[in-house]
Short mmCIF file of C-alpha atoms and ligand atoms in Angstrom, two decimals:
data_model
loop_
_atom_site.label_atom_id
_atom_site.label_comp_id
_atom_site.label_asym_id
_atom_site.label_seq_id
_atom_site.Cartn_x
_atom_site.Cartn_y
_atom_site.Cartn_z
CA MET A 1240 0.00 0.00 0.00
CA ASN A 1241 1.27 3.47 -0.80
CA GLN A 1242 1.24 5.06 2.61
CA HIS A 1243 0.88 8.57 1.22
CA LEU A 1244 -2.69 7.74 0.33
CA THR A 1245 -3.66 7.45 3.97
CA ARG A 1246 -2.94 11.13 4.35
CA ARG A 1247 -4.61 12.26 1.16
CA GLY A 1248 -7.17 14.40 2.93
CA PHE A 1249 -4.54 16.37 4.77
CA LEU A 1250 -2.33 16.77 1.72
CA THR A 1251 -5.14 17.94 -0.54
CA GLN A 1252 -6.28 20.52 1.94
CA SER A 1253 -2.77 21.78 2.57
CA ALA A 1254 -1.89 21.86 -1.10
CA ALA A 1255 -4.86 24.14 -1.66
CA VAL A 1256 -3.52 26.50 1.00
CA GLY A 1257 -0.08 26.31 -0.65
CA ALA A 1258 -1.50 27.13 -4.06
CA LEU A 1259 -2.71 30.46 -2.76
CA SER A 1260 0.76 31.49 -1.68
CA PHE A 1261 3.29 33.00 -4.00
CA VAL A 1262 7.03 33.13 -4.11
CA GLY A 1263 9.05 35.95 -2.63
CA GLY A 1264 6.10 38.31 -2.72
CA LEU A 1265 6.38 38.42 -6.50
CA PRO A 1266 3.46 36.55 -8.03
CA GLY A 1267 4.04 35.57 -11.61
CA ARG A 1268 7.80 36.02 -11.53
CA ALA A 1269 9.37 33.59 -14.00
CA GLU A 1270 11.52 31.03 -12.24
CA ALA A 1271 13.97 30.56 -15.07
CA ALA A 1272 14.10 33.99 -16.65
CA PRO A 1273 17.64 34.45 -17.98
CA ALA A 1274 19.74 37.24 -16.58
CA ARG A 1275 19.49 40.57 -18.34
CA ALA A 1276 22.67 41.97 -19.78
CA GLY A 1277 23.72 45.29 -18.41
CA ASP A 1278 22.19 45.06 -14.98
CA ASP A 1279 24.19 46.10 -11.94
CA ALA A 1280 21.27 47.43 -9.89
CA ASN A 1281 21.47 44.60 -7.34
CA VAL A 1282 25.04 45.16 -6.23
CA ALA A 1283 26.51 47.63 -3.74
CA PRO A 1284 27.34 51.10 -5.13
CA GLN A 1285 31.09 50.48 -5.19
CA TYR A 1286 30.57 47.70 -7.73
CA ARG A 1287 28.37 49.72 -10.09
CA GLY A 1288 29.44 51.59 -13.18
CA PHE A 1289 31.78 48.96 -14.64
CA LEU A 1290 29.43 47.49 -17.23
CA LYS A 1291 30.70 47.64 -20.81
CA LYS A 1292 34.16 48.56 -19.52
CA SER A 1293 37.30 46.46 -19.74
CA MET A 1294 37.65 43.91 -16.94
CA HIS A 1295 41.02 45.51 -16.27
CA ASP A 1296 39.20 48.60 -14.98
CA LEU A 1297 37.71 46.59 -12.09
CA PRO A 1298 38.95 47.09 -8.53
CA THR A 1299 40.99 44.02 -7.54
CA PRO A 1300 40.72 41.43 -6.20
CA ALA A 1301 37.62 40.85 -8.32
CA MET A 1302 35.82 37.58 -8.96
CA LEU A 1303 35.20 37.02 -12.67
CA VAL A 1304 33.24 34.46 -14.61
CA ASP A 1305 33.88 33.94 -18.31
CA LEU A 1306 30.32 33.92 -19.66
CA ASP A 1307 31.07 31.81 -22.74
CA LEU A 1308 32.74 29.12 -20.63
CA LEU A 1309 29.97 29.28 -18.04
CA ASP A 1310 27.42 28.68 -20.76
CA LYS A 1311 29.49 25.86 -22.26
CA ASN A 1312 29.72 24.11 -18.88
CA ILE A 1313 25.98 24.30 -18.30
CA GLN A 1314 25.24 23.11 -21.83
CA THR A 1315 27.65 20.18 -21.43
CA ILE A 1316 25.60 18.75 -18.56
CA ALA A 1317 22.31 19.47 -20.32
CA ALA A 1318 23.52 17.87 -23.58
CA TYR A 1319 24.86 14.79 -21.81
CA LEU A 1320 21.51 14.09 -20.19
CA LYS A 1321 19.33 15.04 -23.16
CA GLY A 1322 16.98 12.19 -24.01
CA LYS A 1323 17.91 10.23 -20.87
CA PRO A 1324 15.57 9.53 -17.97
CA VAL A 1325 17.93 11.42 -15.63
CA GLY A 1326 17.70 15.17 -15.02
CA PHE A 1327 20.04 17.64 -13.32
CA ARG A 1328 19.43 19.60 -10.16
CA SER A 1329 22.49 21.83 -9.90
CA HIS A 1330 23.96 22.43 -6.46
CA THR A 1331 24.04 26.17 -5.92
CA LYS A 1332 26.69 25.91 -3.18
CA SER A 1333 29.27 26.30 -5.94
CA HIS A 1334 28.09 29.71 -7.20
CA LYS A 1335 25.64 31.05 -4.57
CA CYS A 1336 24.21 33.36 -7.22
CA LEU A 1337 20.59 33.72 -8.31
CA GLU A 1338 21.45 34.71 -11.86
CA VAL A 1339 23.59 31.62 -12.39
CA ALA A 1340 20.82 29.47 -10.91
CA LYS A 1341 18.42 30.93 -13.48
CA LEU A 1342 20.79 30.02 -16.30
CA GLN A 1343 20.92 26.44 -15.01
CA LEU A 1344 17.15 26.21 -14.96
CA ALA A 1345 16.83 27.86 -18.37
CA ALA A 1346 19.12 25.10 -19.72
CA GLY A 1347 16.65 22.46 -18.53
CA GLY A 1348 17.63 21.92 -14.90
CA LYS A 1349 14.75 20.29 -13.04
CA GLY A 1350 15.36 22.20 -9.84
CA LEU A 1351 18.16 23.40 -7.56
CA CYS A 1352 20.03 22.16 -4.50
CA ALA A 1353 20.90 24.25 -1.46
CA ALA A 1354 23.44 23.15 1.13
CA LYS A 1355 21.65 24.77 4.04
CA LEU A 1356 18.59 26.74 4.98
CA GLY A 1357 20.44 30.02 4.33
CA GLU A 1358 21.09 29.05 0.72
CA ALA A 1359 17.51 27.89 0.26
CA ASP A 1360 16.41 31.20 1.75
CA PHE A 1361 18.14 33.37 -0.84
CA LEU A 1362 16.99 31.12 -3.68
CA ILE A 1363 13.34 31.03 -2.63
CA ARG A 1364 13.18 34.74 -1.82
CA GLY A 1365 14.66 35.26 -5.27
CA GLY A 1366 11.77 33.42 -6.88
CA MET A 1367 13.09 29.85 -7.17
CA LYS A 1368 10.51 27.22 -6.35
CA ASP A 1369 11.88 23.68 -6.58
CA VAL A 1370 14.75 23.69 -4.08
CA LEU A 1371 16.16 20.59 -2.35
CA ILE A 1372 18.01 21.24 0.91
CA THR A 1373 20.70 18.56 0.86
CA ALA A 1374 21.38 18.34 4.62
CA PRO A 1375 19.04 17.86 7.57
CA VAL A 1376 17.30 20.92 9.07
CA VAL A 1377 17.38 20.44 12.83
CA GLY A 1378 16.00 22.33 15.83
CA PRO A 1379 12.91 24.50 16.40
CA LEU A 1380 14.35 27.77 15.09
CA LYS A 1381 15.52 26.23 11.84
CA ILE A 1382 12.31 24.27 11.39
CA LYS A 1383 10.30 27.46 11.89
CA ARG A 1384 12.35 29.14 9.14
CA LEU A 1385 11.88 26.10 6.94
CA MET A 1386 8.11 26.33 7.31
CA ASP A 1387 8.26 30.03 6.40
CA LEU A 1388 10.09 29.06 3.21
CA ALA A 1389 7.60 26.27 2.53
CA ALA A 1390 4.84 28.88 2.71
CA MET A 1391 6.59 30.80 -0.08
CA ALA A 1392 7.62 27.72 -2.09
CA PRO A 1393 5.50 24.61 -1.40
CA ASP A 1394 7.84 22.58 -3.59
CA VAL A 1395 10.82 23.05 -1.26
CA LYS A 1396 12.11 19.67 -0.12
CA LEU A 1397 14.73 18.43 2.31
CA VAL A 1398 16.54 15.31 3.39
CA ILE A 1399 16.18 13.54 6.71
CA ASP A 1400 18.09 10.74 8.41
CA ASN A 1401 16.81 10.87 11.98
CA GLU A 1402 13.58 9.71 13.60
CA GLN A 1403 13.17 12.56 16.08
CA ASN A 1404 13.83 15.07 13.30
CA ALA A 1405 11.10 13.40 11.23
CA ILE A 1406 8.68 13.73 14.14
CA ASP A 1407 9.62 17.39 14.71
CA LEU A 1408 9.18 18.21 11.02
CA SER A 1409 5.84 16.43 10.95
CA GLN A 1410 4.55 18.40 13.92
CA ALA A 1411 5.64 21.68 12.33
CA ALA A 1412 4.01 20.73 9.04
CA LEU A 1413 0.78 19.83 10.80
CA ALA A 1414 0.78 23.03 12.83
CA ALA A 1415 1.31 25.04 9.65
CA ARG A 1416 -1.24 22.93 7.77
CA ARG A 1417 1.31 22.59 5.02
CA PRO A 1418 2.77 19.27 3.80
CA LEU A 1419 6.54 18.93 3.65
CA LYS A 1420 8.29 16.90 0.97
CA VAL A 1421 11.15 14.80 2.30
CA LEU A 1422 13.82 12.50 0.91
CA ILE A 1423 15.62 9.93 3.00
CA ASP A 1424 19.33 10.67 3.04
CA VAL A 1425 21.44 7.54 2.50
CA ASN A 1426 25.11 7.17 3.31
CA VAL A 1427 26.52 5.65 0.15
CA GLY A 1428 30.13 5.85 1.29
CA GLN A 1429 30.90 9.46 2.16
CA ASN A 1430 30.32 8.87 5.88
CA ARG A 1431 28.76 12.26 6.41
CA THR A 1432 24.96 12.30 6.78
CA GLY A 1433 22.60 9.49 5.82
CA LEU A 1434 21.26 6.12 6.91
CA GLU A 1435 23.44 3.09 6.40
CA THR A 1436 21.42 0.15 5.09
CA PRO A 1437 18.30 -0.56 3.03
CA ALA A 1438 16.74 -1.96 6.23
CA ASP A 1439 17.39 1.37 8.01
CA VAL A 1440 15.82 3.16 5.06
CA ALA A 1441 12.73 0.93 5.10
CA ALA A 1442 12.31 1.46 8.86
CA MET A 1443 12.61 5.23 8.44
CA ALA A 1444 10.10 5.13 5.61
CA GLN A 1445 7.60 3.31 7.84
CA LEU A 1446 8.07 5.97 10.51
CA ILE A 1447 7.66 8.80 8.01
CA GLY A 1448 4.58 7.07 6.62
CA LYS A 1449 2.97 7.34 10.06
CA GLN A 1450 3.83 11.03 10.43
CA LYS A 1451 1.03 13.16 9.13
CA GLY A 1452 2.29 16.16 7.22
CA LEU A 1453 5.33 14.52 5.67
CA GLU A 1454 5.33 13.32 2.09
CA LEU A 1455 8.14 10.90 1.35
CA ILE A 1456 9.21 11.41 -2.25
CA GLY A 1457 12.58 9.73 -2.57
CA ILE A 1458 16.22 9.11 -1.79
CA GLN A 1459 19.38 11.20 -1.75
CA GLY A 1460 22.72 9.39 -1.98
CA TYR A 1461 25.51 11.90 -2.60
CA HIS A 1462 28.96 10.33 -2.83
CA GLY A 1463 31.29 13.28 -2.39
CA ASN A 1464 34.09 10.91 -1.40
CA ASN A 1465 34.39 9.74 -5.02
CA GLN A 1466 34.07 12.99 -6.91
CA HIS A 1467 37.76 13.86 -6.96
CA THR A 1468 39.08 10.32 -7.40
CA VAL A 1469 41.85 10.70 -9.95
CA GLY A 1470 41.45 8.62 -13.12
CA PHE A 1471 38.13 8.04 -14.86
CA GLU A 1472 38.08 4.25 -14.55
CA ALA A 1473 38.86 4.30 -10.81
CA ARG A 1474 36.24 7.00 -10.28
CA LYS A 1475 33.70 5.10 -12.32
CA THR A 1476 34.20 1.87 -10.33
CA ARG A 1477 33.79 3.66 -7.03
CA SER A 1478 30.84 5.73 -8.25
CA LEU A 1479 29.00 2.65 -9.50
CA GLN A 1480 29.37 1.04 -6.08
CA ALA A 1481 27.99 4.13 -4.35
CA THR A 1482 25.09 4.60 -6.73
CA GLU A 1483 24.20 0.93 -6.41
CA ARG A 1484 23.65 1.62 -2.70
CA ALA A 1485 21.30 4.53 -3.49
CA VAL A 1486 19.32 2.38 -5.90
CA ALA A 1487 19.17 -0.44 -3.33
CA ALA A 1488 17.60 2.09 -0.96
CA ARG A 1489 15.10 2.96 -3.68
CA GLN A 1490 14.20 -0.70 -4.00
CA ALA A 1491 13.76 -1.01 -0.23
CA LEU A 1492 11.31 1.90 -0.33
CA GLU A 1493 9.38 0.42 -3.21
CA LYS A 1494 9.23 -2.95 -1.50
CA ALA A 1495 7.74 -1.21 1.52
CA GLY A 1496 5.01 0.23 -0.71
CA PHE A 1497 6.28 3.75 -1.29
CA ALA A 1498 6.24 5.45 -4.67
CA VAL A 1499 9.70 6.88 -5.35
CA GLN A 1500 9.76 10.05 -7.43
CA ILE A 1501 13.35 11.16 -6.85
CA VAL A 1502 16.69 9.37 -6.55
CA SER A 1503 19.23 12.21 -6.41
CA VAL A 1504 22.94 11.33 -6.54
CA GLY A 1505 26.36 12.34 -7.77
CA GLY A 1506 28.30 15.41 -8.72
CA THR A 1507 30.73 16.94 -11.18
CA GLY A 1508 33.20 14.05 -11.15
CA SER A 1509 30.61 11.32 -11.71
CA TYR A 1510 28.00 12.97 -13.93
CA ASN A 1511 28.77 10.63 -16.83
CA VAL A 1512 28.48 7.55 -14.60
CA ASP A 1513 25.45 8.38 -12.44
CA GLY A 1514 23.68 9.98 -15.40
CA ASP A 1515 23.44 6.54 -17.01
CA TYR A 1516 22.59 4.45 -13.96
CA PRO A 1517 19.14 2.78 -14.07
CA GLY A 1518 17.00 3.82 -11.13
CA VAL A 1519 18.61 7.26 -10.74
CA THR A 1520 16.27 10.15 -11.58
CA GLU A 1521 18.63 13.12 -11.21
CA ILE A 1522 22.20 14.15 -10.53
CA GLN A 1523 23.20 17.11 -8.36
CA PRO A 1524 26.50 18.49 -9.70
CA GLY A 1525 27.78 21.80 -8.36
CA SER A 1526 31.36 22.67 -9.26
CA TYR A 1527 30.96 21.95 -13.00
CA VAL A 1528 29.67 25.46 -13.45
CA TYR A 1529 32.93 27.17 -12.42
CA MET A 1530 35.56 24.46 -11.79
CA ASP A 1531 38.87 24.97 -9.96
CA THR A 1532 42.45 23.66 -9.83
CA HIS A 1533 41.33 20.62 -7.79
CA TYR A 1534 38.62 19.45 -10.17
CA SER A 1535 40.58 20.21 -13.33
CA LYS A 1536 43.16 17.53 -12.37
CA ILE A 1537 41.00 14.43 -11.78
CA GLY A 1538 41.36 12.93 -15.27
CA GLY A 1539 38.51 12.54 -17.75
CA LYS A 1540 37.08 9.77 -19.87
CA ASP A 1541 38.62 11.17 -23.02
CA SER A 1542 41.44 13.40 -21.78
CA ALA A 1543 45.13 12.76 -21.40
CA GLY A 1544 46.76 12.22 -17.99
CA ASP A 1545 45.16 13.99 -15.05
CA ASP A 1546 43.48 16.70 -17.10
CA TYR A 1547 39.70 16.91 -16.74
CA ASN A 1548 38.51 18.87 -19.75
CA ASP A 1549 34.81 18.03 -19.64
CA PHE A 1550 34.25 21.42 -18.03
CA ALA A 1551 36.28 24.62 -18.36
CA ASN A 1552 37.71 26.86 -15.66
CA SER A 1553 35.20 29.67 -16.07
CA LEU A 1554 35.96 31.26 -12.69
CA SER A 1555 38.97 33.41 -11.87
CA VAL A 1556 40.08 36.07 -9.46
CA LEU A 1557 41.65 39.13 -11.00
CA THR A 1558 44.59 40.34 -8.93
CA THR A 1559 47.10 43.17 -9.12
CA VAL A 1560 50.83 42.86 -8.52
CA ILE A 1561 51.50 45.22 -5.62
CA SER A 1562 55.14 44.49 -4.95
CA ARG A 1563 58.09 42.98 -6.75
CA PRO A 1564 60.83 43.05 -4.11
CA ASN A 1565 63.31 40.88 -6.00
CA ARG A 1566 63.57 38.58 -8.99
CA GLY A 1567 62.44 35.54 -6.99
CA TYR A 1568 58.87 36.48 -6.20
CA ALA A 1569 55.95 38.80 -6.82
CA VAL A 1570 53.20 39.83 -4.40
CA VAL A 1571 49.56 40.11 -5.50
CA ASP A 1572 46.61 41.64 -3.63
CA ALA A 1573 44.77 38.34 -3.10
CA GLY A 1574 45.69 36.12 -0.16
CA ILE A 1575 43.55 33.61 1.67
CA THR A 1576 40.89 36.25 2.31
CA ALA A 1577 40.33 36.36 -1.46
CA LEU A 1578 41.38 32.89 -2.65
CA THR A 1579 40.75 29.88 -0.42
CA MET A 1580 43.31 27.14 0.17
CA ASP A 1581 41.15 24.45 1.80
CA GLU A 1582 41.46 21.97 -1.06
CA ARG A 1583 44.15 22.97 -3.52
CA VAL A 1584 46.45 25.88 -4.29
CA PRO A 1585 45.22 28.54 -6.74
CA ALA A 1586 47.15 28.79 -10.03
CA ALA A 1587 48.02 31.67 -12.35
CA MET A 1588 45.87 31.47 -15.49
CA GLY A 1589 47.74 31.22 -18.75
CA ALA A 1590 51.16 31.41 -17.11
CA THR A 1591 53.74 28.92 -15.86
CA GLY A 1592 56.67 29.13 -13.49
CA MET A 1593 54.65 30.74 -10.66
CA VAL A 1594 53.80 28.94 -7.44
CA TYR A 1595 51.20 30.61 -5.22
CA SER A 1596 51.14 30.73 -1.44
CA SER A 1597 49.09 32.94 0.82
CA ALA A 1598 50.22 35.58 3.28
CA GLU A 1599 46.69 36.25 4.58
CA GLU A 1600 45.74 39.43 2.68
CA TYR A 1601 48.36 38.97 -0.01
CA GLY A 1602 49.48 36.22 -2.31
CA ILE A 1603 53.11 35.37 -2.87
CA LEU A 1604 54.05 34.04 -6.28
CA LYS A 1605 57.37 32.24 -6.19
CA LEU A 1606 58.85 32.66 -9.62
CA ASP A 1607 60.90 29.97 -11.32
CA ASN A 1608 61.54 30.78 -14.97
CA PRO A 1609 58.09 32.43 -15.31
CA SER A 1610 56.43 32.46 -18.72
CA ARG A 1611 55.58 36.13 -18.35
CA ASP A 1612 57.17 39.07 -16.69
CA LEU A 1613 55.37 40.63 -13.73
CA LYS A 1614 55.73 44.30 -12.87
CA VAL A 1615 54.11 46.30 -10.10
CA GLY A 1616 50.64 47.30 -11.35
CA ASP A 1617 50.30 44.31 -13.69
CA GLN A 1618 47.17 42.22 -13.41
CA LEU A 1619 47.03 38.46 -13.21
CA GLN A 1620 44.03 36.11 -13.21
CA MET A 1621 44.15 33.26 -10.72
CA THR A 1622 42.15 30.04 -10.98
CA PRO A 1623 40.80 29.23 -7.48
CA GLY A 1624 41.87 26.05 -5.71
CA HIS A 1625 38.25 25.43 -4.64
CA CYS A 1626 35.40 27.29 -6.32
CA CYS A 1627 32.70 26.80 -3.65
CA THR A 1628 34.67 28.34 -0.79
CA THR A 1629 36.27 31.09 -2.90
CA VAL A 1630 32.84 32.21 -4.13
CA ASN A 1631 31.86 32.59 -0.48
CA LEU A 1632 34.36 35.47 -0.17
CA TYR A 1633 32.78 37.76 -2.77
CA ASP A 1634 29.73 40.02 -2.82
CA VAL A 1635 29.80 40.29 -6.59
CA CYS A 1636 30.56 38.09 -9.56
CA PHE A 1637 31.47 40.03 -12.70
CA GLY A 1638 30.37 38.32 -15.91
CA ILE A 1639 32.99 38.85 -18.64
CA ARG A 1640 32.84 38.29 -22.38
CA ASN A 1641 35.88 38.99 -24.55
CA GLY A 1642 37.43 40.97 -21.71
CA ILE A 1643 34.41 43.27 -21.33
CA VAL A 1644 32.22 43.41 -18.20
CA GLU A 1645 28.71 42.33 -19.18
CA HIS A 1646 27.17 41.62 -15.76
CA ALA A 1647 27.65 42.49 -12.11
CA TRP A 1648 25.78 39.73 -10.33
CA ALA A 1649 25.16 39.75 -6.60
CA VAL A 1650 26.39 36.61 -4.82
CA GLU A 1651 23.33 36.45 -2.59
CA GLY A 1652 24.23 33.14 -0.97
CA ARG A 1653 27.63 34.36 0.14
CA GLY A 1654 28.03 33.90 3.90
CA ARG A 1655 24.68 32.09 4.21
CA ALA A 1656 26.02 29.29 6.38
CA ASP A 1657 22.98 29.77 8.60
C1 PLP B 567 25.03 17.00 -1.09
C2 PLP B 567 25.88 17.54 -2.21
N1 PLP B 567 25.44 17.39 -3.46
C3 PLP B 567 26.13 17.86 -4.52
C4 PLP B 567 27.35 18.51 -4.35
C5 PLP B 567 28.08 19.02 -5.55
O1 PLP B 567 29.26 18.34 -5.75
P1 PLP B 567 30.32 18.77 -6.83
O2 PLP B 567 30.71 20.17 -6.55
O3 PLP B 567 31.42 17.82 -6.62
O4 PLP B 567 29.66 18.62 -8.15
C6 PLP B 567 27.86 18.66 -3.05
C7 PLP B 567 29.16 19.29 -2.84
O5 PLP B 567 29.76 19.29 -1.81
C8 PLP B 567 27.10 18.16 -1.95
O6 PLP B 567 27.54 18.29 -0.69
#
């Protein structure tokens, strides 16, 4: 028996209430409207006035995205999945920007992922409707905020892996007379959140089935531990094992009588493995949109050595050389407060013979037979070591085409670790 049916009365009534609400106070706003060129109205005054100018006129450090490469990356995912029964729900943790989210949806994305309530908050207030929060939302304050978001976007959904949390969410949903869509989070090898076995999943499903107000719609099985495995074949083997565990959880749910709408797995490193796995309904890649020095060295199916060319490095940080004390090194105005070092070291774009290290506010480039000369006042683009955490340092992302500033996009999700 499909246990959702036992709660049909509640769900129907609540859905009617939900249908009367609108998103972000802006009824009729198009979810996937592409960004308008030439709009810098949403950024702080110090970032306005640069549109149509050379990117070299920007105050540094400045975060740049190459718009052609951004588009190519998004189209690569969309084209790979075209005609397949698997969709993509991009993880916005990698760009934290409403305008980029809109581009992902306009390319056919079936929804968006948010790492936390704070990210879901900026997306939903910005008009996005189908947002999956990919980690549990725990505690009365957070659950209250979640219900406020659900009032704006009834299609918001979240993962759960804990019985008490399921009960708390159910009570909040009942009190608000608004059903909440939930996915069971499954640990498929990352050892972060998620239930361990299909039996655990079936038991949790039975519990959720008894909680009025919760609608169980599927499984999440993200295997972040495999995404950066170097070498396509090794990554594929590991990814297949992980995804098999997510699909086993799906089967456990179906055996227990639940209709499974979503099985959401995978990321940038495994898109062309998970995207072909029977039983998966969507992948949730994040970094593909911008990339970084870590991801660009994991090896691809068709590329030589460790290069991963499926997606291009569209993100960079424009820096200025502020000191050139001797021949051995140059100092730029972007240290760890402008370029993170949590995963890999940033690299100079289009130049060799420069090794970056951070001195907090400044970056030191150790020069060893550098391919270009660096003088005080010169500018240099750096590819971040980790796009998701570097993005978190910037209020604005400047969209660049052929060296000209076309957009100044607010990074609304920046700092939203709440
Ligand atoms: C739950 C979840 N899904 C998807 C992603 C996106 O992964 P990637 O950036 O490797 O594509 C992440 C990244 O950390 C994640 O935590």
